[in-house]
Amino acid sequence: MPPRKLKTEESSLTPTVKIVIDEDDFLGQICGVGHANLDALEAVLGVPVYSLGNELHLRSEDPAVLERFGLLLRTLGQHHKLGQVINPDLITSLDDALINGDEAKLQQFQDSAIVIPQGFTKVFPRGWHQVDYVAAMRRCDVTFGIGPAGTGKTYLAIAQALSEVLSKKRRKIILTRPVVEAGENLGFLPGDLSQKISPYLRPLYDAMEDLIPAEILNRLEENRVIEIAPLAYMRGRSLKNCFVVLDEAQNTTKTQMKMFLTRLGEGAKAVVTGDLTQVDLPRTQESGLLHARKILEGIPEVHFSMFEKKDVVRSSLVRKIIEAYENHEGS
């Protein structure tokens, strides 16, 4: 992609500060796909930013902006060396911390990377709500991640679960979802019960397959280190030294949520994810996730991470779709 340049009429307005970047990969990361990261830099700094060859140019004569530009580039360079992909969310979040002089927040952002052992991968949170969510999963016995689709709730939960199990901090992973029909009837799906349930659990497999090789996943399942089951199968169990993820929790009833949370035994950790805008329960039935939020928020060992549409990281299109539905429902 050719470098983005200023329009001719803009070029003589104010002095230009030039920063030479010797590392091609870092330069490409700074620019981003379609110069999206340069657009983000312009948005946070409020001045034109453009590239020429291996140079970044900032058009401003404000010393505070120039200093902030240099500090932001150095901070982004540190994250790049850690292996994090630079994106507009990262730029916005780091700039927010820099403006407020919050060194602790900057350090927390760097420390929040989820390392999946045995050389598989690192997962980096994107934005402060994801950083808060990861910190809560490490700190609390029960963490709720509530918000729109595409905010990384389930993906980060599974990444943290794999990290803890493969590093021997937990004995096994249990992944579960309520089997609730969304306009279709299970009885019309082919196969036995396990085959009928499989489509409901597919998103959990997708996340794991993105994080570890399929052969490792198969081996962990064969050795029962990873167990995937519908929520109904949790009744009567005592889950000890496990990392348990309850996905699509907006479709639990109050009774089911209480049943799930009271399964947790010694050394167990639970992460509950859901989107309260996509409840498939009958209208007369209150979501167990909503009810849990009302009654559990005061317990120190329980944390609620609330995501918003601005936290959507799946794609900018998903964010626009969510916003369009919200606007329509509000009209």
Coordinates of C-alpha atoms in Angstrom, one line a residue:
M1 CA 0.0 0.0 0.0
P2 CA 1.5 3.4 -0.9
P3 CA 2.3 5.8 1.9
R4 CA -0.4 8.3 2.9
K5 CA 0.7 11.9 2.2
L6 CA -0.8 15.2 3.2
K7 CA -2.7 17.2 0.6
T8 CA -0.6 19.9 -1.1
E9 CA -2.6 22.7 0.5
E10 CA -1.9 21.3 4.0
S11 CA 1.8 20.9 3.6
S12 CA 2.7 24.5 4.4
L13 CA 0.4 25.2 7.3
T14 CA 2.6 24.2 10.3
P15 CA 6.1 22.8 10.9
T16 CA 6.6 19.0 10.5
V17 CA 8.3 16.7 13.0
K18 CA 9.9 13.6 11.5
I19 CA 10.6 10.3 13.2
V20 CA 12.7 7.7 11.3
I21 CA 11.7 4.1 11.9
D22 CA 14.4 1.6 10.9
E23 CA 12.4 -1.5 11.6
D24 CA 10.1 -2.3 8.6
D25 CA 7.8 -4.6 10.5
F26 CA 7.2 -1.9 13.2
L27 CA 6.6 0.7 10.5
G28 CA 4.0 -1.5 8.9
Q29 CA 2.4 -2.1 12.3
I30 CA 2.3 1.6 13.0
C31 CA 0.6 2.4 9.7
G32 CA -1.9 -0.5 10.0
V33 CA -4.1 -2.0 7.3
G34 CA -5.5 0.8 5.1
H35 CA -3.6 3.2 7.4
A36 CA -6.1 2.5 10.1
N37 CA -3.5 3.1 12.9
L38 CA -2.4 6.4 11.4
D39 CA -6.1 7.4 11.4
A40 CA -6.2 6.4 15.1
L41 CA -3.0 8.5 15.9
E42 CA -4.5 11.5 14.1
A43 CA -7.7 11.1 16.1
V44 CA -6.0 10.9 19.6
L45 CA -3.4 13.7 18.8
G46 CA -5.8 16.0 16.9
V47 CA -3.2 16.7 14.2
P48 CA -2.2 15.2 10.8
V49 CA 0.1 12.1 10.9
Y50 CA 1.4 10.6 7.7
S51 CA 4.2 8.3 6.4
L52 CA 6.9 8.9 3.8
G53 CA 9.2 6.0 3.2
N54 CA 10.5 4.8 6.5
E55 CA 9.5 8.1 8.2
L56 CA 6.5 9.2 10.2
H57 CA 5.6 12.8 10.1
L58 CA 3.6 14.8 12.5
R59 CA 2.4 18.3 11.6
S60 CA 2.2 20.4 14.8
E61 CA 4.0 23.1 16.6
D62 CA 2.5 22.3 20.0
P63 CA 5.4 21.0 22.3
A64 CA 3.0 18.9 24.4
V65 CA 1.6 17.1 21.3
L66 CA 5.1 16.5 20.0
E67 CA 6.2 15.0 23.3
R68 CA 3.1 12.9 23.5
F69 CA 3.6 11.6 20.0
G70 CA 7.2 10.5 20.8
L71 CA 6.1 8.9 24.1
L72 CA 3.2 7.1 22.4
L73 CA 5.5 5.7 19.7
R74 CA 8.0 4.4 22.3
T75 CA 5.2 2.8 24.3
L76 CA 3.8 1.2 21.1
G77 CA 7.3 0.0 20.3
Q78 CA 7.5 -1.8 23.7
H79 CA 4.2 -3.6 23.0
H80 CA 5.4 -4.5 19.6
K81 CA 8.5 -6.2 21.0
L82 CA 6.3 -8.2 23.4
G83 CA 4.6 -9.6 20.3
Q84 CA 1.4 -7.5 20.5
V85 CA -0.3 -6.5 17.2
I86 CA -0.8 -2.7 17.1
N87 CA -4.4 -1.7 16.4
P88 CA -6.6 1.4 16.9
D89 CA -7.9 0.1 20.3
L90 CA -4.4 -0.3 21.6
I91 CA -3.4 3.2 20.5
T92 CA -6.5 4.8 22.1
S93 CA -6.1 2.9 25.4
L94 CA -2.4 3.7 25.7
D95 CA -2.9 7.3 24.8
D96 CA -5.6 7.6 27.5
A97 CA -3.1 6.3 30.1
L98 CA -0.4 8.6 28.9
I99 CA -2.7 11.6 29.1
N100 CA -3.6 10.8 32.7
G101 CA 0.0 10.0 33.6
D102 CA -1.1 6.6 34.8
E103 CA 2.1 4.5 34.9
A104 CA 0.3 1.7 36.8
K105 CA -2.3 1.4 34.0
L106 CA 0.5 1.2 31.4
Q107 CA 2.2 -1.5 33.3
Q108 CA -1.0 -3.4 33.9
F109 CA -1.6 -3.4 30.1
Q110 CA 1.8 -5.0 29.5
D111 CA 1.3 -7.5 32.3
S112 CA -2.1 -8.6 31.1
A113 CA -0.9 -10.8 28.2
I114 CA -2.2 -14.3 28.5
V115 CA 0.7 -16.7 27.9
I116 CA -0.3 -20.2 26.8
P117 CA 2.6 -22.4 27.8
Q118 CA 4.6 -24.9 25.7
G119 CA 5.3 -22.1 23.1
F120 CA 1.8 -22.0 21.7
T121 CA 0.8 -18.3 21.7
K122 CA 0.2 -15.1 23.6
V123 CA -3.1 -13.4 23.8
F124 CA -3.1 -9.6 24.4
P125 CA -6.2 -7.8 25.6
R126 CA -7.4 -4.9 23.5
G127 CA -8.7 -2.0 25.5
W128 CA -9.1 -1.3 29.2
H129 CA -12.2 -3.4 29.7
Q130 CA -10.4 -6.5 28.4
V131 CA -7.4 -5.7 30.7
D132 CA -9.8 -5.4 33.7
Y133 CA -11.4 -8.7 32.7
V134 CA -8.1 -10.6 32.5
A135 CA -7.0 -9.1 35.8
A136 CA -10.3 -10.2 37.4
M137 CA -10.0 -13.7 36.1
R138 CA -6.6 -14.0 37.7
R139 CA -7.7 -12.4 41.0
C140 CA -11.3 -13.6 41.6
D141 CA -12.9 -17.0 42.2
V142 CA -15.9 -16.0 40.0
T143 CA -15.7 -13.5 37.1
F144 CA -18.7 -12.4 35.0
G145 CA -18.0 -11.0 31.5
I146 CA -21.2 -9.3 30.3
G147 CA -21.6 -7.4 27.0
P148 CA -22.2 -7.5 23.3
A149 CA -21.1 -10.2 20.9
G150 CA -17.5 -9.7 19.6
T151 CA -16.0 -8.2 22.7
G152 CA -13.7 -11.2 23.3
K153 CA -15.4 -12.5 26.5
T154 CA -15.4 -16.2 25.7
Y155 CA -12.1 -16.1 23.8
L156 CA -10.2 -14.5 26.6
A157 CA -11.8 -16.8 29.2
I158 CA -10.7 -19.9 27.2
A159 CA -7.2 -18.5 26.7
Q160 CA -6.9 -17.9 30.5
A161 CA -8.3 -21.4 31.1
L162 CA -5.7 -23.0 28.8
S163 CA -2.9 -21.0 30.3
E164 CA -3.8 -22.1 33.9
V165 CA -4.3 -25.8 33.0
L166 CA -1.2 -26.1 30.7
S167 CA 0.9 -24.4 33.4
K168 CA -0.5 -27.0 36.0
K169 CA -2.3 -24.3 38.1
R170 CA -5.6 -26.1 37.5
R171 CA -6.3 -29.8 37.0
K172 CA -8.8 -29.5 34.2
I173 CA -11.0 -27.2 32.1
I174 CA -14.8 -27.6 32.0
L175 CA -16.6 -25.7 29.3
T176 CA -20.4 -25.6 29.4
R177 CA -23.4 -23.8 27.8
P178 CA -27.1 -24.0 28.3
V179 CA -28.8 -25.7 25.4
V180 CA -31.6 -23.3 24.5
E181 CA -33.2 -23.2 21.1
A182 CA -33.2 -19.9 19.2
G183 CA -36.1 -20.3 16.9
E184 CA -35.2 -23.9 15.9
N185 CA -36.2 -27.2 17.5
L186 CA -33.5 -29.7 18.6
G187 CA -35.8 -32.5 17.8
F188 CA -35.5 -31.8 14.1
L189 CA -31.7 -32.0 14.1
P190 CA -30.3 -35.4 13.0
G191 CA -28.4 -37.8 15.3
D192 CA -28.3 -38.7 18.9
L193 CA -28.2 -36.3 21.9
S194 CA -24.4 -35.7 21.6
Q195 CA -24.7 -34.9 17.9
K196 CA -27.7 -32.6 18.6
I197 CA -25.7 -30.7 21.2
S198 CA -22.5 -30.4 19.2
P199 CA -23.6 -27.3 17.2
Y200 CA -24.2 -25.4 20.5
L201 CA -20.7 -26.2 21.7
R202 CA -19.0 -25.5 18.4
P203 CA -18.0 -21.9 19.3
L204 CA -16.0 -23.2 22.3
Y205 CA -14.1 -25.5 20.0
D206 CA -13.5 -22.7 17.6
A207 CA -11.8 -20.6 20.3
M208 CA -9.6 -23.5 21.5
E209 CA -8.6 -24.5 17.9
D210 CA -7.5 -20.9 17.3
L211 CA -5.2 -21.1 20.4
I212 CA -3.6 -24.6 20.4
P213 CA -3.0 -27.2 17.6
A214 CA -5.9 -29.6 16.9
E215 CA -3.7 -32.6 17.9
I216 CA -3.0 -31.1 21.3
L217 CA -6.7 -30.3 21.8
N218 CA -7.6 -33.9 20.9
R219 CA -5.1 -35.3 23.3
L220 CA -6.3 -33.1 26.2
E221 CA -9.9 -34.2 25.5
E222 CA -8.9 -37.9 25.4
N223 CA -7.2 -37.5 28.7
R224 CA -10.2 -35.6 30.1
V225 CA -8.1 -32.5 30.8
I226 CA -10.7 -30.7 28.7
E227 CA -14.4 -31.5 29.2
I228 CA -17.2 -29.9 27.2
A229 CA -20.8 -30.6 28.3
P230 CA -24.2 -29.0 28.4
L231 CA -25.2 -27.2 31.5
A232 CA -27.8 -29.7 32.5
Y233 CA -25.0 -32.3 33.1
M234 CA -23.4 -30.1 35.8
R235 CA -26.2 -30.9 38.3
G236 CA -25.0 -33.0 41.3
R237 CA -21.3 -32.5 40.6
S238 CA -18.6 -31.0 42.8
L239 CA -16.0 -29.2 40.7
K240 CA -12.6 -29.1 42.4
N241 CA -9.4 -27.5 41.2
C242 CA -11.0 -26.8 37.8
F243 CA -11.3 -23.8 35.5
V244 CA -15.0 -23.7 34.5
V245 CA -16.3 -21.5 31.8
L246 CA -20.1 -21.0 31.4
D247 CA -20.8 -19.5 28.0
E248 CA -24.1 -17.9 26.8
A249 CA -25.1 -17.5 30.4
Q250 CA -27.9 -15.1 29.4
N251 CA -29.9 -18.2 28.5
T252 CA -29.7 -19.7 32.0
T253 CA -32.7 -19.6 34.3
K254 CA -32.3 -18.4 37.9
T255 CA -32.4 -22.0 39.1
Q256 CA -29.7 -23.1 36.6
M257 CA -27.4 -20.2 37.5
K258 CA -27.7 -21.0 41.2
M259 CA -27.1 -24.7 40.4
F260 CA -23.9 -23.9 38.4
L261 CA -22.4 -21.5 40.9
T262 CA -22.9 -23.9 43.8
R263 CA -21.0 -26.6 42.0
L264 CA -17.7 -24.8 42.6
G265 CA -15.5 -26.7 45.0
E266 CA -12.0 -26.1 46.5
G267 CA -9.5 -24.6 44.1
A268 CA -12.1 -24.0 41.4
K269 CA -12.4 -20.9 39.3
A270 CA -15.4 -19.9 37.2
V271 CA -15.9 -17.4 34.4
V272 CA -19.4 -16.7 33.3
T273 CA -20.0 -14.9 29.9
G274 CA -23.1 -13.6 28.3
D275 CA -24.9 -10.9 26.3
L276 CA -28.1 -9.6 27.9
T277 CA -29.3 -8.3 24.6
Q278 CA -29.6 -11.8 23.1
V279 CA -31.7 -13.8 25.6
D280 CA -33.5 -16.7 24.0
L281 CA -35.6 -17.6 27.1
P282 CA -39.4 -17.1 27.1
R283 CA -40.3 -13.5 27.8
T284 CA -41.9 -14.5 31.1
Q285 CA -38.7 -16.0 32.4
E286 CA -35.9 -13.8 33.9
S287 CA -32.4 -14.5 32.8
G288 CA -30.2 -16.1 35.5
L289 CA -27.4 -13.9 34.4
L290 CA -29.4 -10.7 35.0
H291 CA -30.6 -12.1 38.3
A292 CA -27.0 -13.0 39.4
R293 CA -25.8 -9.5 38.6
K294 CA -28.5 -8.0 40.9
I295 CA -27.7 -10.2 43.9
L296 CA -23.9 -11.0 43.7
E297 CA -22.3 -7.7 43.0
G298 CA -21.5 -7.1 46.7
I299 CA -19.4 -10.2 47.1
P300 CA -15.6 -9.5 47.1
E301 CA -14.7 -12.8 45.4
V302 CA -17.1 -12.1 42.6
H303 CA -16.3 -9.6 39.8
F304 CA -18.4 -8.2 37.0
S305 CA -16.7 -6.9 33.9
M306 CA -19.1 -4.9 31.8
F307 CA -18.4 -4.5 28.1
E308 CA -19.9 -1.9 25.7
K309 CA -20.3 -1.7 22.0
K310 CA -17.1 0.3 21.7
D311 CA -15.3 -2.8 23.1
V312 CA -16.2 -4.9 20.1
V313 CA -13.0 -6.2 18.6
R314 CA -14.4 -8.9 16.2
S315 CA -14.7 -6.3 13.4
S316 CA -15.7 -2.7 12.9
L317 CA -18.8 -3.9 11.0
V318 CA -20.0 -5.9 14.0
R319 CA -19.8 -2.7 16.1
K320 CA -21.8 -0.8 13.5
I321 CA -24.4 -3.6 13.4
I322 CA -24.8 -3.6 17.2
E323 CA -25.2 0.2 17.1
A324 CA -27.8 0.0 14.3
Y325 CA -29.9 -2.5 16.3
E326 CA -29.7 -0.3 19.5
N327 CA -30.8 2.7 17.6
H328 CA -33.7 0.9 16.0
E329 CA -34.9 -0.6 19.3
G330 CA -34.6 2.9 20.9
S331 CA -36.7 4.6 18.2

